[in-house]
Coordinates of C-alpha atoms (C1' of nucleotides) in Angstrom, one line a residue:
Chain A
M1 CA -110.9 71.6 156.4
S2 CA -114.4 72.6 155.4
G3 CA -115.3 69.0 155.8
Q4 CA -114.4 69.4 159.5
L5 CA -117.6 71.0 160.6
K6 CA -120.1 69.1 158.6
V7 CA -122.7 67.4 160.6
R8 CA -124.6 69.1 163.3
L9 CA -124.7 72.4 161.8
L10 CA -128.3 72.0 162.1
D11 CA -128.2 68.6 163.6
Q12 CA -130.8 65.9 163.3
P13 CA -134.2 67.4 162.8
D14 CA -135.4 65.7 165.9
A15 CA -133.9 68.2 168.2
P16 CA -135.5 67.2 171.5
R17 CA -136.3 70.4 173.2
T18 CA -136.2 73.2 170.6
A19 CA -138.6 71.8 168.2
H20 CA -139.4 75.1 166.7
P21 CA -139.7 75.5 163.0
V22 CA -136.2 75.6 161.5
H23 CA -134.8 78.8 160.0
L24 CA -134.4 78.3 156.3
K25 CA -131.0 79.9 156.0
P26 CA -128.5 78.6 158.5
L27 CA -128.2 81.5 160.8
A28 CA -125.4 83.8 160.0
T29 CA -123.7 84.2 163.3
L30 CA -123.8 87.9 164.3
C31 CA -121.7 88.9 167.2
S32 CA -123.8 92.1 167.4
D33 CA -126.9 90.2 168.5
C34 CA -125.0 87.8 170.8
R35 CA -125.7 88.4 174.5
V36 CA -122.1 87.6 175.5
S37 CA -120.1 89.3 172.8
G38 CA -118.8 91.7 175.5
L39 CA -117.0 88.8 177.1
C40 CA -115.8 87.2 173.9
L41 CA -113.3 87.8 171.1
P42 CA -115.0 90.9 169.7
T43 CA -114.5 92.8 172.9
G44 CA -113.4 96.3 172.0
L45 CA -114.1 96.0 168.3
P46 CA -115.7 99.2 166.9
I47 CA -119.4 98.7 167.6
H48 CA -118.8 95.0 167.2
D49 CA -118.1 95.7 163.6
E50 CA -119.5 92.8 161.6
S51 CA -117.4 93.6 158.5
C52 CA -114.7 92.2 160.6
L53 CA -115.7 89.1 162.5
G54 CA -118.9 88.5 160.7
A55 CA -117.0 87.3 157.6
L56 CA -114.9 85.1 159.8
I57 CA -117.2 83.1 162.0
G58 CA -118.7 80.0 160.5
P59 CA -122.3 79.1 161.1
R60 CA -122.8 78.0 164.7
M61 CA -122.6 74.4 165.6
R62 CA -124.7 72.5 168.1
I63 CA -123.0 70.1 170.4
R64 CA -125.0 67.5 172.3
K65 CA -124.5 66.9 176.0
G66 CA -121.7 64.5 176.6
S67 CA -120.2 64.7 173.1
A68 CA -116.8 66.1 172.3
L69 CA -116.2 69.5 170.6
F70 CA -112.6 68.3 170.0
N71 CA -110.2 65.8 171.4
A72 CA -106.6 65.9 172.5
N73 CA -104.3 65.6 169.5
D74 CA -106.8 66.9 167.0
P75 CA -105.1 69.4 164.8
L76 CA -106.1 73.0 165.6
T77 CA -108.2 74.3 162.8
T78 CA -110.7 76.5 164.6
L79 CA -111.1 78.1 168.0
Y80 CA -114.6 77.9 169.4
A81 CA -116.5 80.6 171.2
V82 CA -119.3 79.3 173.4
R83 CA -122.6 80.9 172.5
C84 CA -124.7 79.0 174.9
G85 CA -124.4 76.0 177.1
S86 CA -121.2 74.9 178.8
F87 CA -118.2 72.7 178.4
K88 CA -115.4 71.1 180.4
T89 CA -111.9 70.6 179.1
S90 CA -109.7 67.9 180.6
L91 CA -106.1 66.8 180.2
N92 CA -105.5 63.1 180.4
T93 CA -102.4 61.1 180.7
A94 CA -101.6 57.8 179.0
E95 CA -102.0 56.1 182.3
G96 CA -105.6 57.1 182.5
Q97 CA -105.4 59.7 185.2
G98 CA -106.6 63.1 184.2
V99 CA -107.8 66.5 185.5
V100 CA -110.5 68.9 184.5
I101 CA -108.6 71.9 183.3
N102 CA -111.6 74.3 183.1
F103 CA -115.3 74.8 182.8
W104 CA -116.4 77.1 179.9
M105 CA -119.4 79.3 179.7
P106 CA -121.0 81.5 177.1
G107 CA -118.5 84.1 175.8
N108 CA -115.4 81.9 176.6
V109 CA -113.1 80.9 173.8
L110 CA -111.8 77.3 173.7
G111 CA -108.7 76.1 172.1
L112 CA -106.1 78.8 172.9
D113 CA -103.8 76.2 174.5
A114 CA -103.6 74.5 171.1
I115 CA -101.9 77.4 169.4
A116 CA -98.4 76.4 170.5
T117 CA -98.4 73.0 168.9
E118 CA -101.3 73.5 166.5
H119 CA -102.8 70.4 168.1
H120 CA -105.3 70.3 170.9
V121 CA -104.0 69.3 174.2
C122 CA -107.3 68.7 176.0
D123 CA -110.6 67.0 175.4
A124 CA -113.6 69.3 175.3
I125 CA -116.9 67.8 176.3
A126 CA -120.3 69.5 176.4
L127 CA -121.9 69.5 179.8
E128 CA -125.3 70.2 178.3
D129 CA -126.7 70.7 174.8
S130 CA -124.6 73.7 173.6
E131 CA -123.8 76.0 170.7
V132 CA -120.5 77.3 169.7
C133 CA -119.2 79.8 167.1
P134 CA -116.3 78.3 165.2
V135 CA -113.5 80.7 164.5
P136 CA -111.0 79.5 161.9
Y137 CA -107.7 80.1 163.4
R138 CA -105.7 80.8 160.3
R139 CA -108.2 83.4 159.1
L140 CA -108.4 84.9 162.5
Q141 CA -104.7 85.4 162.4
A142 CA -104.9 87.0 159.0
L143 CA -107.8 89.2 160.0
A144 CA -106.0 90.2 163.2
R145 CA -103.2 91.6 161.1
N146 CA -105.6 94.2 159.8
F147 CA -107.5 94.8 163.0
P148 CA -105.1 95.4 165.8
V149 CA -107.8 95.5 168.4
L150 CA -108.7 92.0 167.4
Q151 CA -105.2 90.9 167.9
Q152 CA -105.1 92.6 171.2
S153 CA -108.3 91.0 172.2
L154 CA -106.8 87.6 171.4
N155 CA -103.7 88.4 173.4
R156 CA -105.7 89.4 176.3
L157 CA -107.7 86.2 176.3
M158 CA -104.6 84.2 176.3
S159 CA -103.0 86.2 179.0
R160 CA -106.1 86.0 181.2
E161 CA -106.0 82.3 180.8
I162 CA -102.5 82.2 182.1
V163 CA -103.5 84.3 185.1
R164 CA -106.5 82.1 185.7
E165 CA -104.2 79.1 186.0
H166 CA -101.9 81.0 188.3
E167 CA -104.8 81.4 190.6
R168 CA -105.8 77.8 190.3
V169 CA -102.3 76.8 191.3
L170 CA -102.6 79.1 194.3
M171 CA -105.8 77.4 195.2
L172 CA -104.4 73.9 194.9
C173 CA -101.3 74.8 197.0
N174 CA -102.8 76.9 199.8
L175 CA -106.5 76.1 200.3
T176 CA -108.3 73.4 202.3
A177 CA -111.1 71.4 200.7
E178 CA -113.8 73.7 202.1
Q179 CA -111.9 76.8 201.0
R180 CA -111.5 75.3 197.5
L181 CA -115.2 74.6 197.3
A182 CA -116.0 78.1 198.5
S183 CA -113.6 79.6 196.0
F184 CA -115.1 77.5 193.2
L185 CA -118.7 78.6 194.0
V186 CA -117.8 82.3 194.4
G187 CA -116.0 82.0 191.0
L188 CA -119.0 80.4 189.4
S189 CA -121.3 83.0 191.0
R190 CA -119.2 85.8 189.5
R191 CA -119.3 84.3 186.1
F192 CA -123.1 84.0 186.2
V193 CA -123.4 87.6 187.3
S194 CA -121.2 88.8 184.4
R195 CA -123.7 87.0 182.1
G196 CA -126.7 88.6 183.7
Y197 CA -127.8 85.8 186.0
S198 CA -128.3 85.6 189.7
A199 CA -125.3 85.6 192.0
H200 CA -127.1 83.5 194.6
G201 CA -128.9 80.8 192.9
F202 CA -127.8 78.7 189.9
L203 CA -127.5 75.3 188.6
L204 CA -124.3 73.3 188.4
R205 CA -123.8 71.7 185.1
M206 CA -121.0 69.4 186.1
S207 CA -120.9 66.2 188.2
R208 CA -119.4 66.0 191.6
E209 CA -116.6 64.0 190.0
D210 CA -115.8 66.8 187.6
M211 CA -115.9 69.4 190.5
A212 CA -113.6 67.1 192.5
S213 CA -111.2 66.8 189.6
Y214 CA -111.1 70.5 189.0
L215 CA -110.5 71.2 192.7
G216 CA -107.9 68.5 193.1
L217 CA -110.0 66.5 195.5
R218 CA -112.0 63.2 195.5
L219 CA -115.7 63.4 194.9
E220 CA -116.4 62.1 198.5
T221 CA -114.4 65.0 199.9
V222 CA -116.4 67.4 197.8
C223 CA -119.6 65.9 199.2
R224 CA -118.4 66.2 202.7
S225 CA -117.3 69.8 202.2
V226 CA -120.7 70.6 200.8
A227 CA -122.3 69.0 203.8
R228 CA -120.1 71.1 206.1
L229 CA -120.9 74.4 204.4
R230 CA -124.5 73.5 204.5
A231 CA -124.3 72.7 208.2
L232 CA -122.8 76.2 208.7
G233 CA -125.8 77.7 207.0
I234 CA -123.7 79.2 204.2
L235 CA -125.1 77.1 201.4
N236 CA -128.1 75.3 200.3
L237 CA -126.8 72.8 197.8
Q238 CA -128.7 69.7 196.9
G239 CA -128.0 67.8 193.8
R240 CA -127.0 70.4 191.3
R241 CA -129.1 73.3 192.6
V242 CA -127.0 75.9 194.4
E243 CA -128.3 78.5 196.7
I244 CA -125.8 80.7 198.4
L245 CA -127.3 81.9 201.7
D246 CA -124.3 83.8 203.1
M247 CA -122.1 85.2 200.4
P248 CA -119.8 87.2 202.7
A249 CA -119.0 84.1 204.7
L250 CA -118.4 82.2 201.5
M251 CA -116.0 84.9 200.3
A252 CA -114.3 85.0 203.6
L253 CA -113.6 81.3 203.4
E254 CA -112.3 81.7 199.9
Q255 CA -109.7 84.1 201.0
G256 CA -107.7 81.7 203.1
G257 CA -109.9 83.2 205.9
G258 CA -112.0 81.3 208.3
E259 CA -109.0 79.3 209.7
C260 CA -108.4 81.4 212.7
E261 CA -111.5 81.6 214.9
H262 CA -113.5 78.6 215.6
K263 CA -117.0 78.6 214.1
A264 CA -119.6 79.7 216.5
P265 CA -123.0 78.0 216.3
Chain B
M1 CA -68.6 84.4 174.0
S2 CA -67.3 87.9 173.9
G3 CA -66.7 87.7 177.6
Q4 CA -68.7 89.0 180.4
L5 CA -70.7 91.9 179.0
K6 CA -70.7 94.2 182.0
V7 CA -72.8 97.1 181.1
R8 CA -74.7 98.0 184.2
L9 CA -77.4 100.2 183.1
L10 CA -78.6 101.1 186.5
D11 CA -77.0 100.1 189.7
Q12 CA -73.9 101.1 191.4
P13 CA -70.8 101.0 189.3
D14 CA -69.0 99.0 192.0
A15 CA -69.7 95.6 190.5
P16 CA -68.2 93.3 193.1
R17 CA -67.1 90.3 191.0
T18 CA -66.9 91.4 187.4
A19 CA -64.6 94.4 187.9
H20 CA -63.5 94.3 184.3
P21 CA -63.0 97.4 182.2
V22 CA -66.4 98.6 181.0
H23 CA -67.3 98.6 177.3
L24 CA -67.7 102.2 176.1
K25 CA -70.8 101.9 174.0
P26 CA -73.7 100.1 175.8
L27 CA -73.8 96.8 173.8
A28 CA -76.6 96.8 171.3
T29 CA -78.4 93.6 172.1
L30 CA -78.2 91.4 169.1
C31 CA -80.4 88.4 169.0
S32 CA -78.3 86.9 166.3
D33 CA -75.3 86.5 168.6
C34 CA -77.4 85.3 171.5
R35 CA -77.0 81.6 172.3
V36 CA -80.7 81.1 173.3
S37 CA -82.4 83.1 170.5
G38 CA -83.8 79.8 169.2
L39 CA -85.9 79.4 172.3
C40 CA -86.9 83.1 172.6
L41 CA -89.1 85.6 170.9
P42 CA -87.2 85.7 167.5
T43 CA -87.9 82.0 166.9
G44 CA -88.7 81.7 163.3
L45 CA -87.8 85.2 162.2
P46 CA -86.0 85.2 158.9
I47 CA -82.4 84.5 159.8
H48 CA -83.1 86.3 163.1
D49 CA -83.5 89.5 161.1
E50 CA -82.1 92.3 163.2
S51 CA -83.9 94.9 161.2
C52 CA -86.8 93.7 163.1
L53 CA -86.1 92.9 166.7
G54 CA -82.8 94.8 166.8
A55 CA -84.6 98.1 166.7
L56 CA -86.9 97.1 169.4
I57 CA -84.9 95.5 172.2
G58 CA -83.4 98.0 174.6
P59 CA -79.9 97.6 176.0
R60 CA -79.8 94.7 178.3
M61 CA -80.1 95.1 182.0
R62 CA -78.3 93.4 184.8
I63 CA -80.3 92.2 187.8
R64 CA -78.6 91.3 191.0
K65 CA -79.3 88.0 192.8
G66 CA -82.3 88.5 195.1
S67 CA -83.5 91.7 193.6
A68 CA -86.8 92.2 191.7
L69 CA -87.1 92.5 187.9
F70 CA -90.6 93.7 188.5
N71 CA -93.3 93.4 191.2
A72 CA -97.0 92.6 191.2
N73 CA -99.1 95.6 190.2
D74 CA -96.3 97.3 188.4
P75 CA -97.7 98.5 185.1
L76 CA -96.6 96.4 182.2
T77 CA -94.3 98.4 180.0
T78 CA -91.9 95.8 178.8
L79 CA -91.6 92.1 178.6
Y80 CA -88.2 90.7 179.6
A81 CA -86.3 87.9 177.8
V82 CA -83.8 86.2 180.0
R83 CA -80.3 86.4 178.4
C84 CA -78.4 84.7 181.2
G85 CA -79.1 83.7 184.8
S86 CA -82.4 82.7 186.2
F87 CA -85.5 84.0 187.9
K88 CA -88.5 82.9 189.9
T89 CA -91.9 84.5 189.6
S90 CA -94.4 84.2 192.5
L91 CA -98.0 85.0 193.1
N92 CA -98.8 86.3 196.6
T93 CA -102.0 86.9 198.4
A94 CA -102.8 89.7 200.7
E95 CA -102.7 87.2 203.6
G96 CA -99.0 86.5 202.9
Q97 CA -99.4 83.1 201.4
G98 CA -97.9 82.7 198.0
V99 CA -96.7 80.2 195.4
V100 CA -93.8 80.1 193.1
I101 CA -95.4 80.2 189.6
N102 CA -92.4 79.4 187.6
F103 CA -88.6 79.3 187.2
W104 CA -87.2 81.1 184.2
M105 CA -84.0 80.3 182.3
P106 CA -82.2 82.0 179.4
G107 CA -84.5 82.3 176.4
N108 CA -87.7 82.5 178.5
V109 CA -89.8 85.5 178.2
L110 CA -91.3 87.0 181.4
G111 CA -94.4 89.1 181.8
L112 CA -96.9 87.5 179.4
D113 CA -99.4 87.1 182.2
A114 CA -99.5 90.9 182.6
I115 CA -100.9 91.5 179.1
A116 CA -104.5 91.0 180.1
T117 CA -104.5 93.7 182.8
E118 CA -101.5 95.7 181.6
H119 CA -100.2 95.2 185.2
H120 CA -97.9 92.5 186.5
V121 CA -99.5 89.8 188.5
C122 CA -96.3 88.2 189.9
D123 CA -93.1 89.3 191.5
A124 CA -90.1 88.3 189.5
I125 CA -86.9 87.8 191.6
A126 CA -83.4 87.0 190.2
L127 CA -82.1 83.7 191.6
E128 CA -78.5 84.7 190.6
D129 CA -76.9 87.7 189.0
S130 CA -78.7 87.8 185.7
E131 CA -79.2 89.7 182.5
V132 CA -82.4 90.4 180.6
C133 CA -83.3 92.0 177.3
P134 CA -86.2 94.4 177.8
V135 CA -88.8 94.3 175.1
P136 CA -91.1 97.3 175.1
Y137 CA -94.6 95.8 174.8
R138 CA -96.3 98.5 172.9
R139 CA -93.6 98.6 170.3
L140 CA -93.5 94.8 170.1
Q141 CA -97.2 95.0 169.3
A142 CA -96.7 97.5 166.6
L143 CA -93.8 95.6 165.1
A144 CA -95.7 92.3 165.2
R145 CA -98.3 93.9 163.0
N146 CA -95.7 94.1 160.2
F147 CA -94.0 90.8 161.0
P148 CA -96.6 88.1 161.3
V149 CA -94.1 85.5 162.3
L150 CA -93.2 87.7 165.3
Q151 CA -96.9 87.8 166.3
Q152 CA -97.1 84.1 165.8
S153 CA -94.0 83.6 167.9
L154 CA -95.6 85.6 170.7
N155 CA -98.9 83.7 170.4
R156 CA -97.0 80.5 170.7
L157 CA -95.1 81.6 173.7
M158 CA -98.4 82.4 175.5
S159 CA -100.0 79.2 174.4
R160 CA -97.1 77.2 175.6
E161 CA -97.3 78.9 178.9
I162 CA -100.9 77.9 179.2
V163 CA -100.0 74.3 178.4
R164 CA -97.2 74.4 180.9
E165 CA -99.7 75.4 183.6
H166 CA -102.0 72.6 182.6
E167 CA -99.3 70.2 183.2
R168 CA -98.4 71.7 186.5
V169 CA -102.0 71.3 187.6
L170 CA -101.9 67.7 186.5
M171 CA -98.8 67.3 188.7
L172 CA -100.4 68.9 191.7
C173 CA -103.5 66.8 191.4
N174 CA -102.1 63.4 190.6
L175 CA -98.6 62.9 191.8
T176 CA -97.1 62.1 195.1
A177 CA -94.2 64.1 196.6
E178 CA -91.6 61.9 195.1
Q179 CA -93.2 61.9 191.7
R180 CA -93.4 65.6 191.8
L181 CA -89.7 65.9 192.6
A182 CA -88.9 63.5 189.9
S183 CA -91.0 65.4 187.4
F184 CA -89.4 68.6 188.5
L185 CA -85.8 67.3 188.0
V186 CA -86.6 65.7 184.7
G187 CA -88.1 69.0 183.6
L188 CA -85.1 71.0 184.7
S189 CA -82.8 68.4 183.0
R190 CA -84.7 68.9 179.7
R191 CA -84.4 72.6 180.0
F192 CA -80.7 72.4 180.5
V193 CA -80.3 70.1 177.6
S194 CA -82.1 72.4 175.2
R195 CA -79.6 75.1 176.3
G196 CA -76.7 72.9 175.6
Y197 CA -75.9 71.7 179.1
S198 CA -75.6 68.3 180.6
A199 CA -78.8 66.3 181.2
H200 CA -77.3 64.5 184.2
G201 CA -75.4 67.1 186.2
F202 CA -76.5 70.6 187.1
L203 CA -76.8 73.2 189.8
L204 CA -80.1 74.2 191.4
R205 CA -80.4 77.9 191.6
M206 CA -83.4 77.9 193.9
S207 CA -83.8 77.1 197.6
R208 CA -85.6 74.1 199.0
E209 CA -88.3 76.5 200.1
D210 CA -88.8 77.7 196.5
M211 CA -88.8 74.1 195.1
A212 CA -91.4 73.2 197.8
S213 CA -93.6 76.1 196.9
Y214 CA -93.4 75.3 193.2
L215 CA -94.2 71.6 193.9
G216 CA -97.0 72.3 196.3
L217 CA -95.2 70.8 199.2
R218 CA -93.4 71.8 202.4
L219 CA -89.6 72.1 202.3
E220 CA -89.3 69.3 204.8
T221 CA -91.2 67.0 202.5
V222 CA -88.9 68.0 199.6
C223 CA -85.9 67.1 201.8
R224 CA -87.4 63.7 202.6
S225 CA -88.2 63.0 199.0
V226 CA -84.7 63.8 198.0
A227 CA -83.5 61.5 200.7
R228 CA -85.7 58.7 199.5
L229 CA -84.6 59.1 195.8
R230 CA -81.0 59.2 197.0
A231 CA -81.6 56.0 199.0
L232 CA -82.9 54.3 195.9
G233 CA -79.7 55.2 194.0
I234 CA -81.6 57.3 191.5
L235 CA -80.0 60.6 192.5
N236 CA -77.0 62.2 194.1
L237 CA -78.3 65.5 195.3
Q238 CA -76.5 67.4 198.1
G239 CA -77.0 71.0 198.7
R240 CA -77.7 72.4 195.2
R241 CA -75.6 70.1 193.2
V242 CA -77.7 67.6 191.3
E243 CA -76.4 64.4 189.7
I244 CA -79.0 62.1 188.1
L245 CA -77.7 58.6 188.3
D246 CA -80.6 56.7 186.9
M247 CA -82.5 58.8 184.4
P248 CA -84.9 56.0 183.2
A249 CA -86.0 55.3 186.8
L250 CA -86.5 59.0 187.4
M251 CA -88.6 59.3 184.2
A252 CA -90.6 56.3 185.2
L253 CA -91.4 57.9 188.5
E254 CA -92.4 61.1 186.8
Q255 CA -95.0 59.3 184.8
G256 CA -97.2 58.3 187.7
G257 CA -95.3 55.0 187.4
G258 CA -93.4 53.4 190.2
E259 CA -96.6 53.0 192.3
C260 CA -97.3 49.4 191.4
E261 CA -94.4 47.2 192.2
H262 CA -92.6 47.5 195.5
K263 CA -89.1 48.7 195.3
A264 CA -86.6 45.9 195.5
P265 CA -83.4 46.6 197.4
Chain C
dC1 C1' -140.7 47.7 189.3
dG2 C1' -135.9 47.0 188.8
dC3 C1' -131.8 48.8 187.1
dG4 C1' -128.1 52.1 186.6
dT5 C1' -125.9 56.2 187.4
dG6 C1' -124.8 59.7 190.4
dT7 C1' -124.7 61.2 195.3
dT8 C1' -124.2 60.8 200.2
dT9 C1' -122.5 59.0 204.5
dG10 C1' -119.5 56.0 207.5
dA11 C1' -115.1 53.9 209.3
dG12 C1' -110.6 53.4 209.2
dC13 C1' -105.7 54.5 207.0
dT14 C1' -101.9 57.2 205.4
dG15 C1' -99.0 60.7 203.1
dA16 C1' -97.8 64.9 203.9
dG17 C1' -98.0 68.7 207.3
dT18 C1' -96.4 70.6 211.8
dC19 C1' -93.3 71.4 215.3
dA20 C1' -88.8 71.0 217.0
dA21 C1' -84.1 69.7 217.3
dT22 C1' -79.9 69.4 214.9
dC23 C1' -76.6 69.9 211.3
dC24 C1' -73.9 72.0 207.8
dG25 C1' -71.4 75.6 205.1
dC26 C1' -69.9 79.9 205.0
dG27 C1' -68.7 84.5 205.9
dT28 C1' -67.1 87.6 209.7
dG29 C1' -64.4 89.3 213.0
dG30 C1' -61.4 88.8 216.8
Chain D
dC1 C1' -56.3 80.4 212.8
dC2 C1' -60.5 79.5 215.1
dA3 C1' -64.9 80.8 217.5
dC4 C1' -69.1 82.5 216.3
dG5 C1' -73.4 83.3 214.3
dC6 C1' -76.7 82.8 210.8
dG7 C1' -79.5 81.0 207.1
dG8 C1' -80.5 77.0 204.8
dA9 C1' -80.9 72.0 205.0
dT10 C1' -81.8 67.7 207.2
dT11 C1' -84.0 64.4 210.3
dG12 C1' -87.3 62.8 213.8
dA13 C1' -91.8 62.3 216.3
dC14 C1' -96.4 63.1 216.1
dT15 C1' -101.0 64.7 214.0
dC16 C1' -104.6 65.2 210.9
dA17 C1' -107.0 66.4 206.4
dG18 C1' -108.2 64.1 202.9
dC19 C1' -107.9 59.4 200.8
dT20 C1' -109.7 54.6 200.3
dC21 C1' -113.0 51.2 200.6
dA22 C1' -117.7 50.1 201.3
dA23 C1' -122.4 50.6 202.0
dA24 C1' -126.6 53.0 201.5
dC25 C1' -129.5 56.2 199.2
dA26 C1' -131.9 59.1 195.5
dC27 C1' -133.5 59.8 191.1
dG28 C1' -134.8 59.1 186.4
dC29 C1' -135.9 55.8 182.9
dG30 C1' -137.3 51.9 180.2

DNA sequence: CGCGTGTTTGAGCTGAGTCAATCCGCGTGG
DNA sequence: CCACGCGGATTGACTCAGCTCAAACACGCG
């Protein structure tokens, strides 16, 4: 399986943006100097003990915008922790329909849904040039046997993913298009905050189509909902630049609120 | 089957239907004589080694139809494996809206979504008089450290739950009311089969309302969809008695199929 | 400058929701 | 035994949020 993660460890030398001189030794991936380790697998490990995970995690991989980190039916060999950049995963049927299952940001761990069958269920596509830390699943299991906190951390990640999906189902069943959009943006905002970024201004990395798929809508409906929230003075969203002008209103919408009283101009 | 195990751990002693003499010793819960152990936590354990799980699992509990096995926000102390009967779990918002998250049958393990926060997220309600095997979560963790297959089994259960929810999202986003109903019935049928029951005839344990909630529809729409499938000669479903007359047609529907050609009478 | 991809806006259409009436099965009590 | 009531299920009539189809627009790129 070592053949698996060959290319793009360092990628073509013609990296377009980061044309800095290249480190001579492929960077050992240290959780301790990773900005998002607190959200990731090592959460709760003693001072992010490198003796533990350090030995495990392979050299980080660069994934180009638009290319696949893995595809459905690929055998599960490694989980992937996002170090920087972002991804979408999507579940596709034979008939060509599909849905975006989730968007993934630094600190998120991809591939947990493949543990049951040992084969990936989703396609994972980079939404921008990104880097991931590969975590060989077998070795993670072995290591977790000796580090109960690590096992616990893994359990929690999986459980949280189940809860996340519960909430998504709730959204799909109970919320209108505008409420879904509000919920989505508030969710993104929270995720940015927990990574140290602004709650009110950020950049979407996914297309309207992807947003629509995630929200169980058509892209036209997403556009219209954006337009309506903009008209209400809650948002300033053009193209992929988001500015949240009235966070309380947005959060009220998200909570099935905003259906009772008619909007006053 | 050694009859109707009527232990009654808690609850009034005046069991209304099963008024048989009570066993003197509370039945130790043996996975090895459980009909659904192959679907449950001990999957893959060496010959269902009782030295392992036997020590762990508390005496089984009876839950009356309509009463709660646990509620949202209860601290997670034990997982519950369904031994017989069935449950629904539902996620409810402060505003009173909610959705049925899943229906649970013998061999299913409830409570995995609580691992992340150590508090339950859902309410779990018995759909009929039921029995569960309580699995103390802390001790399960400890035991899993010594029995890697047990840990693996737990991981697989969680992962499978994630995948299940993926598929539910796909259903909610892509299928019409009739397709959802078809998908639901085929799913139930499969679950009955894997428990040794008929694929074509079974009894629903949930109300139309619960089905509707699970399917992201209104109960009226479920009724209408049932009526249409009945008119097509695919089903015979009255009240809670299901008879699947044309399984291939039902499965074709489930797969986003059936939209292209107009139905011929 | 033209092309392509992604986004926005418009104009109807429709599947599922809402509201309301009725029906059915079943337990209860007279 | 039947009348009654009650909760769940069914059916009908109407409405509307979001879909479809289609056209226009914006922007980046060779």
